[in-house]
Tab-separated table of C-alpha atoms in Angstrom:
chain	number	residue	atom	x	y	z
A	176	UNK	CA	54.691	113.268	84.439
A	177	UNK	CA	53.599	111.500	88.070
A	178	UNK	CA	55.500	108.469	89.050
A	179	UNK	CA	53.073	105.985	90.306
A	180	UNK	CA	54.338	103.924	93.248
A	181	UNK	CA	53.649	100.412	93.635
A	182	UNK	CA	53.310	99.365	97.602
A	183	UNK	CA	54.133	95.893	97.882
A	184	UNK	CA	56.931	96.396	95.163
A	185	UNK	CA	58.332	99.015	98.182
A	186	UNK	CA	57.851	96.323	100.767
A	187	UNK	CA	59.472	93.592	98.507
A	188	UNK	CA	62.994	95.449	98.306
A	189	UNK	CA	63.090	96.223	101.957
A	190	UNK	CA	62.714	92.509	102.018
A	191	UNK	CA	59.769	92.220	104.427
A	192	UNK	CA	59.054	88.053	103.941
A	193	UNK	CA	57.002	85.799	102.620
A	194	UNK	CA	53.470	86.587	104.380
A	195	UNK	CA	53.952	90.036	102.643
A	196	UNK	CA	54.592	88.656	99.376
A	197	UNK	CA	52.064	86.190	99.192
A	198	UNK	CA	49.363	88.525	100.509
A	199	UNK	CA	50.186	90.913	97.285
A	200	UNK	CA	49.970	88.123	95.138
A	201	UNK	CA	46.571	87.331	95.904
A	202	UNK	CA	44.942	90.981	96.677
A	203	UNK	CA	46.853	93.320	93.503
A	204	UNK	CA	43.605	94.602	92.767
A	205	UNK	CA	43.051	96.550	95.870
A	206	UNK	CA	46.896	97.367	97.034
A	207	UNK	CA	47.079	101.096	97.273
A	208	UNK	CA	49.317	103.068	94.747
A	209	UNK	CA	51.038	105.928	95.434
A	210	UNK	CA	51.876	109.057	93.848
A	211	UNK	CA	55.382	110.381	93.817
A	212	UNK	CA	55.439	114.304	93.467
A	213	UNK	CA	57.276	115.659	90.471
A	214	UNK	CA	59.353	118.391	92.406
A	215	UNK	CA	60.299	119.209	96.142
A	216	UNK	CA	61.603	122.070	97.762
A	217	UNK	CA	65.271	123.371	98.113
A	218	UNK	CA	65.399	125.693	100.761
A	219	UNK	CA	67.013	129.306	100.705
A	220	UNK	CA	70.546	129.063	102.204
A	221	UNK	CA	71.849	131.388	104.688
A	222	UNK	CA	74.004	132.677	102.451
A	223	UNK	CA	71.817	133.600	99.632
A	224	UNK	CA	71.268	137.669	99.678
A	225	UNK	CA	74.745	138.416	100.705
A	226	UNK	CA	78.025	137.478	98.577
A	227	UNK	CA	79.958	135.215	99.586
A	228	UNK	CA	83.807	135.055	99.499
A	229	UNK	CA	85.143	131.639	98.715
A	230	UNK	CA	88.559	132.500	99.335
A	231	UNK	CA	87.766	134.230	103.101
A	232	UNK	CA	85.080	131.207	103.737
A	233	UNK	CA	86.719	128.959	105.828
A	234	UNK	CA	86.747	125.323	104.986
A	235	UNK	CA	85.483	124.230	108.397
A	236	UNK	CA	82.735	126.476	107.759
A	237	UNK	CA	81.052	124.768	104.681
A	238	UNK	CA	78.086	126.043	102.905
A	239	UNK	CA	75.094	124.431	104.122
A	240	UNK	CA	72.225	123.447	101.783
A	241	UNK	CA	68.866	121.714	102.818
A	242	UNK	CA	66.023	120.613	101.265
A	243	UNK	CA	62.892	118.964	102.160
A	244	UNK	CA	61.749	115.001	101.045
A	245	UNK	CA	59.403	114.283	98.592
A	246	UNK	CA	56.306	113.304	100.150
A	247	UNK	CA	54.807	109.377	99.226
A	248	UNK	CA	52.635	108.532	102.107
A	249	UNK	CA	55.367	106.050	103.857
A	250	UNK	CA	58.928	106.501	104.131
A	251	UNK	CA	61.493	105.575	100.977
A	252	UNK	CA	65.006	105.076	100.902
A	253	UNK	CA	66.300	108.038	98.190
A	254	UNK	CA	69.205	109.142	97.185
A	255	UNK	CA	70.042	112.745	96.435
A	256	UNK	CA	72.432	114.752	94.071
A	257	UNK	CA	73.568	118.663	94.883
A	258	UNK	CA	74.104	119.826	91.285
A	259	UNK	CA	75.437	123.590	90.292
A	260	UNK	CA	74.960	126.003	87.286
A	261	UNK	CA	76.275	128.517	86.216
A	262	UNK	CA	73.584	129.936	83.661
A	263	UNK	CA	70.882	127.933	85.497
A	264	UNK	CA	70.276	125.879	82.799
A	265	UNK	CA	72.257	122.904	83.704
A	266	UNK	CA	72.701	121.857	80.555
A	267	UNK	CA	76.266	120.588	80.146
A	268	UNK	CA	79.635	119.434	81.843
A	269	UNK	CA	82.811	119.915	81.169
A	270	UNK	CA	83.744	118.004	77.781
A	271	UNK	CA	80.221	117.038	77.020
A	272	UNK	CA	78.748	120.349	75.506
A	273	UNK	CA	78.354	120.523	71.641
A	274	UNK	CA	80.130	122.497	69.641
A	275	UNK	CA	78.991	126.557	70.210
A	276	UNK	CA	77.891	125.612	73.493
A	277	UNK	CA	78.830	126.757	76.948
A	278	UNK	CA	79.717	123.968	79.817
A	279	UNK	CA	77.756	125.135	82.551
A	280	UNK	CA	77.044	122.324	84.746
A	281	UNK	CA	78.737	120.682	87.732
A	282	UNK	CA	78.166	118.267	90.737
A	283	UNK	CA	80.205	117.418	94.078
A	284	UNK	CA	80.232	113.990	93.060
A	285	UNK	CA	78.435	112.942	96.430
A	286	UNK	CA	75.401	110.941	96.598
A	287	UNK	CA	73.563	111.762	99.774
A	288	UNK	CA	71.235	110.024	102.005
A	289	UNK	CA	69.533	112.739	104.221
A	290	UNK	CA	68.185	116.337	103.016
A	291	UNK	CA	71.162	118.222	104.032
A	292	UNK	CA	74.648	118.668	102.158
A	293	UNK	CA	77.510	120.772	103.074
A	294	UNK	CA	80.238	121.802	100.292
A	295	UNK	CA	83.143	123.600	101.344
A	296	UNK	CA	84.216	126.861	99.364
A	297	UNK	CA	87.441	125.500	98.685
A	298	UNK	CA	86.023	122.839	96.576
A	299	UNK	CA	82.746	124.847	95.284
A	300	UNK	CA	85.987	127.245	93.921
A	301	UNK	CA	87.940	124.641	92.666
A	302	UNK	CA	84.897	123.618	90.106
A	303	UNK	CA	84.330	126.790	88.781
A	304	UNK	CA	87.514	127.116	88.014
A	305	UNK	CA	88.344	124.048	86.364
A	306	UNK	CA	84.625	124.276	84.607
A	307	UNK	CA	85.810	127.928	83.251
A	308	UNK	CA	89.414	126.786	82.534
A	309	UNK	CA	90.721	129.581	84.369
A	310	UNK	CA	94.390	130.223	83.452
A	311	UNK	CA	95.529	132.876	85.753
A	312	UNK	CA	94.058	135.447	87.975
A	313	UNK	CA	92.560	137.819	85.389
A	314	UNK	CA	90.218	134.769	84.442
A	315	UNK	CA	88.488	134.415	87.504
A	316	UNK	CA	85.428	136.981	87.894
A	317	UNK	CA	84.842	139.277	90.484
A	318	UNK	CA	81.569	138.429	91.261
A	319	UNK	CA	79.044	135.642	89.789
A	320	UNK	CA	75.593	134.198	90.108
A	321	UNK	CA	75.125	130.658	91.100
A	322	UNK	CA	72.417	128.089	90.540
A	323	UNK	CA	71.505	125.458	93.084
A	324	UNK	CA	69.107	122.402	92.207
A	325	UNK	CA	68.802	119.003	94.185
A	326	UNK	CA	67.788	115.714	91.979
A	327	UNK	CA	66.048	112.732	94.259
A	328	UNK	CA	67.001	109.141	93.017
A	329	UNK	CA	64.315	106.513	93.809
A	330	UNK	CA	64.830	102.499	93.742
A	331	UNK	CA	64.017	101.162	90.176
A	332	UNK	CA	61.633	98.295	91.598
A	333	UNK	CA	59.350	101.492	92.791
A	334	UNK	CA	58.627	103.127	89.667
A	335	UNK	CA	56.215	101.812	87.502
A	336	UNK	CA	57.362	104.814	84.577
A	337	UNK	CA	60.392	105.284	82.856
A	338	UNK	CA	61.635	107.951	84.937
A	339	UNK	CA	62.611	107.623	88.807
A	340	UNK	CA	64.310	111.021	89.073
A	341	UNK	CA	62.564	113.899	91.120
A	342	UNK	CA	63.895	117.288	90.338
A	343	UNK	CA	63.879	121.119	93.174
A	344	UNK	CA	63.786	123.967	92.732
A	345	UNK	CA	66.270	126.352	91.536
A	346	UNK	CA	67.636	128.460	94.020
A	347	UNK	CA	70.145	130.941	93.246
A	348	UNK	CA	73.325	132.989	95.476
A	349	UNK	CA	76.244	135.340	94.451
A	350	UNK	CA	79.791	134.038	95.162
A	351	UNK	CA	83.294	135.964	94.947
A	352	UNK	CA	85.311	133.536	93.366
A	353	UNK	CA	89.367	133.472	93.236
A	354	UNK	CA	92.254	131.586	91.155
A	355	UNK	CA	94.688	129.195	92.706
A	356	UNK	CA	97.092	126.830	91.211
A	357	UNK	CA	94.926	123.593	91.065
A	358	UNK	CA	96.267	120.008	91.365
A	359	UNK	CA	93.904	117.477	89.875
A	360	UNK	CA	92.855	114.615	93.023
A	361	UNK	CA	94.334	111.332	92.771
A	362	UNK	CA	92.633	108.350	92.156
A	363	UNK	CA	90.595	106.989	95.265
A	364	UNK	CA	92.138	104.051	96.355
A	365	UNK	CA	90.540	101.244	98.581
A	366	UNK	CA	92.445	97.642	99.741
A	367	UNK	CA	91.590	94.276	99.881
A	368	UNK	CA	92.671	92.893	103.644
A	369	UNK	CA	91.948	89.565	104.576
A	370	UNK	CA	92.890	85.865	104.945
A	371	UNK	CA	95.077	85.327	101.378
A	372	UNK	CA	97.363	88.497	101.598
A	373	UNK	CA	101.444	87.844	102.177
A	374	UNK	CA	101.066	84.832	105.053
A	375	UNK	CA	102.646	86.847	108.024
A	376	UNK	CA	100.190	90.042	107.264
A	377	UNK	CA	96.967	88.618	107.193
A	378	UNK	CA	94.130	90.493	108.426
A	379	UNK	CA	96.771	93.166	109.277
A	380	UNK	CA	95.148	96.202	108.314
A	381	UNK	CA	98.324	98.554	109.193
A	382	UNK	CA	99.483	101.980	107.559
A	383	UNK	CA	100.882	102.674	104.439
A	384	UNK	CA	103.857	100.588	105.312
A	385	UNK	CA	101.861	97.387	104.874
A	386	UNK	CA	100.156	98.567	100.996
A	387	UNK	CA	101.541	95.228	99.246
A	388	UNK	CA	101.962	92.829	102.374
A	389	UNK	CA	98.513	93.330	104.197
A	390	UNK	CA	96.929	95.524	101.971
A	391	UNK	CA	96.220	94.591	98.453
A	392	UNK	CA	95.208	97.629	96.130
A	393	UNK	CA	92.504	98.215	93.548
A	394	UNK	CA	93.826	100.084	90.914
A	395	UNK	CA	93.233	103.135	89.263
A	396	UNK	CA	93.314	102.988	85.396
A	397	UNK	CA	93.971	105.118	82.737
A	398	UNK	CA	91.190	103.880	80.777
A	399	UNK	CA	88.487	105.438	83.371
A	400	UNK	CA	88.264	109.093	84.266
A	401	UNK	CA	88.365	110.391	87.865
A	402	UNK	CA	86.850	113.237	89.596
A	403	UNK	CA	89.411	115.827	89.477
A	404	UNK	CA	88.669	117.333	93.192
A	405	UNK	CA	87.270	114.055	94.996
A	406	UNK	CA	89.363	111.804	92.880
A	407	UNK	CA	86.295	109.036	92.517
A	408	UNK	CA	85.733	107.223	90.059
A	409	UNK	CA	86.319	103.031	88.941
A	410	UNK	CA	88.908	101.036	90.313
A	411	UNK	CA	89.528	97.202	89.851
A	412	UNK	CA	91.909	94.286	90.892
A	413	UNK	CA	92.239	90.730	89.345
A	414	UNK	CA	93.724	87.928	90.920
A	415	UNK	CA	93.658	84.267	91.835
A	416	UNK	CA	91.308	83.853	94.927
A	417	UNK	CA	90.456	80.729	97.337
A	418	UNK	CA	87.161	80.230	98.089
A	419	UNK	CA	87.749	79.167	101.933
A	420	UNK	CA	89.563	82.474	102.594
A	421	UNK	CA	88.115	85.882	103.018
A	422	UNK	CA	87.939	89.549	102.555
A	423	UNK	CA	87.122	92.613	102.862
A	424	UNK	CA	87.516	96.547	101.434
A	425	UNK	CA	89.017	99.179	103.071
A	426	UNK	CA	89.449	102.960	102.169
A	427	UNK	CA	92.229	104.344	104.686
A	428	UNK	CA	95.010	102.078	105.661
A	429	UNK	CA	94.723	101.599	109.727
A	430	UNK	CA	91.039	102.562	109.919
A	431	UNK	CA	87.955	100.426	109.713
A	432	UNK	CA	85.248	103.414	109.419
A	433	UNK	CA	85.152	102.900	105.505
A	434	UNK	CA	84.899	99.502	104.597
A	435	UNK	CA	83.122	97.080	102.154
A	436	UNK	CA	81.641	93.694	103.547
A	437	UNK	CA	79.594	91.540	102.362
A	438	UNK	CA	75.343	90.615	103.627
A	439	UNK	CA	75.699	86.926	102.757
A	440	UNK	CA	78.954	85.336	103.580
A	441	UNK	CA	80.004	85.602	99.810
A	442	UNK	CA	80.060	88.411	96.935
A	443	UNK	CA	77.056	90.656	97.604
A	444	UNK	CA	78.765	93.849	98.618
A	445	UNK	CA	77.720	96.223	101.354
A	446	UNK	CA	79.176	99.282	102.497
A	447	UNK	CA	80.010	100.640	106.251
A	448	UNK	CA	78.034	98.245	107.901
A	449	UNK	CA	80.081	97.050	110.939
A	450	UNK	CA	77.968	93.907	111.737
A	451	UNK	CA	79.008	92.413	107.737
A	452	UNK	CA	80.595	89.323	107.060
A	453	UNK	CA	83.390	88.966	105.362
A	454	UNK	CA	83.949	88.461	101.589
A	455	UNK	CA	84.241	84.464	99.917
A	456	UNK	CA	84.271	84.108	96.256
A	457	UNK	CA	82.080	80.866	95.426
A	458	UNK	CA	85.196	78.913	93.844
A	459	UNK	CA	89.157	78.717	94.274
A	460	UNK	CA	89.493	80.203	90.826
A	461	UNK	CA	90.812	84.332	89.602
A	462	UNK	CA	87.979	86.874	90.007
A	463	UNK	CA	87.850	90.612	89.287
A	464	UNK	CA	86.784	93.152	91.781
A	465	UNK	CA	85.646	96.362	90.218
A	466	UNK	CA	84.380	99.261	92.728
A	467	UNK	CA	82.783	102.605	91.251
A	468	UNK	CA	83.668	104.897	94.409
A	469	UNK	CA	81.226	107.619	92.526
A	470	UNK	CA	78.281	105.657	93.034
A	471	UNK	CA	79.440	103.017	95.257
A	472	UNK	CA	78.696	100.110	93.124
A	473	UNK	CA	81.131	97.001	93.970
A	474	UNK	CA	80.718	93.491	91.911
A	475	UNK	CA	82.960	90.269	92.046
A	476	UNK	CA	83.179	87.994	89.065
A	477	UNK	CA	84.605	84.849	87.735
A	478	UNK	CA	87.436	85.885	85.232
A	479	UNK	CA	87.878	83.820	82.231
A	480	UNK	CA	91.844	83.954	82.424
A	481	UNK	CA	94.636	81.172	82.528
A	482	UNK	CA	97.150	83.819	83.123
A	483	UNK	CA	101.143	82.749	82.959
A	484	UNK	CA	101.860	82.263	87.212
A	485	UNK	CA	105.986	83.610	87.311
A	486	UNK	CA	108.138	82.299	89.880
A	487	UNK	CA	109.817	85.574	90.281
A	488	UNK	CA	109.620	89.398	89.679
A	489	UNK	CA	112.047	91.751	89.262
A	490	UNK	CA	112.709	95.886	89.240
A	491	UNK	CA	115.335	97.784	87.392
A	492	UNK	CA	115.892	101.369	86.507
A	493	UNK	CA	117.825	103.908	86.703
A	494	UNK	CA	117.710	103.988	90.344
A	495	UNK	CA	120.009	100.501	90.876
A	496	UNK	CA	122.058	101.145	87.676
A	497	UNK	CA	119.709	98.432	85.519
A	498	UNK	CA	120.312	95.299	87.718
A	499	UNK	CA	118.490	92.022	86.873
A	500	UNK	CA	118.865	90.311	89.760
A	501	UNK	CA	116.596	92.741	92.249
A	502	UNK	CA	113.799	90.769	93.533
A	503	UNK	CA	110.562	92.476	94.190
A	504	UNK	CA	108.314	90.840	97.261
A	505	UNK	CA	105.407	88.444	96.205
A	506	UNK	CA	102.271	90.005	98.097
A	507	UNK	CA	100.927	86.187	98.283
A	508	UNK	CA	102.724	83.657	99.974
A	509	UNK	CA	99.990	80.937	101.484
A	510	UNK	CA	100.378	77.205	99.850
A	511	UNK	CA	97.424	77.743	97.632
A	512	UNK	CA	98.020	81.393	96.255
A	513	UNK	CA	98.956	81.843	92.536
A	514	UNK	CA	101.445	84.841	93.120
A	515	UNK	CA	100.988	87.993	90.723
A	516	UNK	CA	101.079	90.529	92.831
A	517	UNK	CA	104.804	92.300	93.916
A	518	UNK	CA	106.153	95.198	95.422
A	519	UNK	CA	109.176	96.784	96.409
A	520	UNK	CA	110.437	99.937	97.931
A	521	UNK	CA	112.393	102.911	95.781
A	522	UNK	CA	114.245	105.610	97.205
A	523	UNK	CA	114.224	108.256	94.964
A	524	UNK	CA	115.301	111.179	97.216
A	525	UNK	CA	117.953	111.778	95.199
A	526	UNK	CA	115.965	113.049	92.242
A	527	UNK	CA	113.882	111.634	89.467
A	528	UNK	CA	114.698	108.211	88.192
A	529	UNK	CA	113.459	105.457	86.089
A	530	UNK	CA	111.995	101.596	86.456
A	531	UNK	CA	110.783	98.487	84.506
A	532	UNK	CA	109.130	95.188	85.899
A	533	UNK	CA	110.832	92.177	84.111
A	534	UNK	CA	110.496	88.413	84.933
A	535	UNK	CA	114.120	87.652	84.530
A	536	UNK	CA	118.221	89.076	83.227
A	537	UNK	CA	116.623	87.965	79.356
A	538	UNK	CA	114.537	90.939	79.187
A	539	UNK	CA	112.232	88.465	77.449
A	540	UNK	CA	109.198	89.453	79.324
A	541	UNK	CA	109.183	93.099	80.774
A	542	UNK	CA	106.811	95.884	81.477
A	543	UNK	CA	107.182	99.584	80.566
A	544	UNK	CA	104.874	102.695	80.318
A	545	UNK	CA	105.303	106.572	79.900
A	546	UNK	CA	102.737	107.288	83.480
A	547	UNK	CA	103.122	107.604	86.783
A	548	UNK	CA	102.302	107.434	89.391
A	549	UNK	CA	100.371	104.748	87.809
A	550	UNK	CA	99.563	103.354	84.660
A	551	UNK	CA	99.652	100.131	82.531
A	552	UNK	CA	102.607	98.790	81.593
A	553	UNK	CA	103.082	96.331	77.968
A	554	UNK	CA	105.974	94.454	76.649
A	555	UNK	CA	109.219	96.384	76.022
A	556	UNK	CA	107.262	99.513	76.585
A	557	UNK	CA	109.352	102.636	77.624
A	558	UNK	CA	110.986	103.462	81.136
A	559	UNK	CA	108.838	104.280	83.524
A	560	UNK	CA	109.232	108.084	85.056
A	561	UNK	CA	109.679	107.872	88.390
A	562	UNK	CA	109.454	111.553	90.309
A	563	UNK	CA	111.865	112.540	93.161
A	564	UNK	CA	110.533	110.655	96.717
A	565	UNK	CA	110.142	107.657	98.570
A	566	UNK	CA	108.039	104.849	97.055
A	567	UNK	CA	106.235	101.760	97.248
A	568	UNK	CA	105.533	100.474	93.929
A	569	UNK	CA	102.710	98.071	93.417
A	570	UNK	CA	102.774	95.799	90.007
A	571	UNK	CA	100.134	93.132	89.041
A	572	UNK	CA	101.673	90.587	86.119
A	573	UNK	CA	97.906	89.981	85.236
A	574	UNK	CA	96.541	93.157	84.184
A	575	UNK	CA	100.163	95.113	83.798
A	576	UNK	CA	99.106	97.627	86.332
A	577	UNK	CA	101.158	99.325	88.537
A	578	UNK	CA	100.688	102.000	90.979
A	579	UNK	CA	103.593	104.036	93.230
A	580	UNK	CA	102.677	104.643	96.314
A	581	UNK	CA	104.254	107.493	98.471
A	582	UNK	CA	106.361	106.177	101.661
A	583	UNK	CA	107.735	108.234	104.495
């Protein structure tokens, strides 16, 4: 099926003014289509008529794939997606295949921007094995065939058909592949830094030290699902926010080279762009920020929600022999903030221990859940498991969440 392009719909989303716009208006008749290809070409890798180790390939020494771009006429912002079989029919991932099928499909989770990827054997390994389910060494095979395919993503607004995906060819290379003890990826986590964190930390975008004070964090749920090697997937916050104080995202605490701004001066969200402005919700009011770090999708949006605003928060466990009096530290402290955000420190060196969030000695009000490092706590739910280490929990009253962070 071709994909017919239209050209002043192209030259509408790159935003190219008024003259343009009004000139299509009044000459559609004789404005040129053009005609997407339906495939494009994946190159041969290096790699491909020799077998590769993945335990002896070097992660600094990724396997390179490259693949030409679909020809249009003029040049088109696309997206691309390195996907793997390993029957070449790409048919199904892991928990979606019907019953009597085989799973045999599997991506690195990266969206790319130029025609050139580079996956490192380490992780290429760590898919097959958690595709196959590999239980020990005797499970992993000596040798197998893999299948290589690139899909091309074009802007909706372009396509005049139903579909906008461009599929390669199939290119195929042998890999040795080996079994290690896997640890699923945790969560990708990014922070909110700005003008309404704790008063004496604003704009401080320190290390981890400062998660809580400076650095607000979106939170992983148990609800979504999360790539098991990259650890992407949704995360969210909701909170009370002023309108005449801003924001933005950041991934790594201390750095700046991932970061979400914004194009306008108030919620439309763009990423790594180190001329943005910052972040301003439209009205003092609570807002949720949800962030797909899969597809790096980020949207801000009034919540409906007259949550209750506590005066205090407090921490008990196991760790300080169930004491109601131990204050955790409000993240917010400006005049206008409505506090429900608190942390607080645990040393748990000593060996595993337990915790509960509660608003005061009653026990009225409290927070409990059976997952950590983070999960969602409800009233008088059960002790929370808290594994040997240092730790700085984060716990939001609004949404129950709460999230240990690893201290040194």
């Amino acid at each position: 099926m071709k994909k017919i392009f239209h050209y002043c719909a192209y030259l509408m989303v790159l935003g190219l003014g008024l003259f343009v716009a009004t000139a299509c208006e009044s000459d559609r008749d004789s404005n040129p289509t053009l005609v997407l290809p339906t495939t494009f070409q994946l190159n041969d890798p290096v790699f491909k008529n020799v077998l590769t180790s993945l335990e002896q390939t070097a992660d600094d020494s990724p396997l390179k794939f490259t693949w030409s771009q679909p020809e249009v006429g003029f040049p088109v912002l696309m997206n691309y997606l390195l996907e793997f079989s390993t029957n070449g029919k790409f048919a199904y991932t892991q928990g979606n295949a019907p019953e009597g099928a085989v799973a045999d499909l599997f991506t690195t989770g990266t969206a790319y921007t130029v025609p050139e990827a580079a996956v490192t054997a380490r992780a290429l390994n760590t898919y097959l094995q958690i595709l196959g389910e590999w239980a020990g060494v005797e499970d992993a095979p000596q040798e197998m065939t893999l299948y290589a395919r690139v899909k091309a993503f074009v802007p909706h607004a372009l396509v005049s058909e139903t579909s906008d995906t461009i599929t390669s060819n199939v290119v195929s290379f042998k890999v040795a592949p080996y079994f290690f003890d896997t640890k699923e990826a945790e969560p990708e986590i990014w922070y909110i830094v700005g003008d309404y964190a704790n008063s004496a930390y604003n704009w401080k975008n320190g290390g981890t030290e400062n998660i809580g004070a400076g650095l607000l964090p979106l939170q992983a749920s148990t609800s979504e699902s999360y790539d098991k090697i990259s650890g992407k997937g949704v995360i969210s916050y909701t909170g009370y926010f002023v309108a005449s104080r801003g924001f933005k995202l950041v991934r790594v605490p201390g750095e700046w080279g991932d970061q979400w701004g914004s194009t306008d001066g108030g919620t439309t969200g763009v990423k790594n762009d180190g001329g943005s402005q910052n972040l301003f919700v439209p009205a003092d009011g609570y807002y949720t920020i949800k962030l797909n770090t899969a597809t790096d999708e980020l949207s801000i949006t009034a919540a409906d929600i007259t949550p209750e605003v506590y005066p205090q928060m407090l921490i008990s466990g196991d760790f300080n022999g169930w004491a109601t009096d131990v204050q955790m530290t409000p993240a917010t402290t400006f005049d206008e903030s409505k506090c429900h955000d608190w942390y607080y420190d645990i040393d748990a060196t000593g060996g595993m221990t337990t915790a509960k969030f509660l608003t005061d000695s009653t026990w009225a009000v409290n927070w409990g859940d059976t997952e950590f490092p983070y999960g969602k706590g409800s009233q008088n739910g059960p002790n929370i498991p808290v594994s040997e280490g240092k730790w700085r929990v984060f716990f939001n009253d609004i949404t129950g969440i709460y999230y240990f962070h690893a201290i040194q």
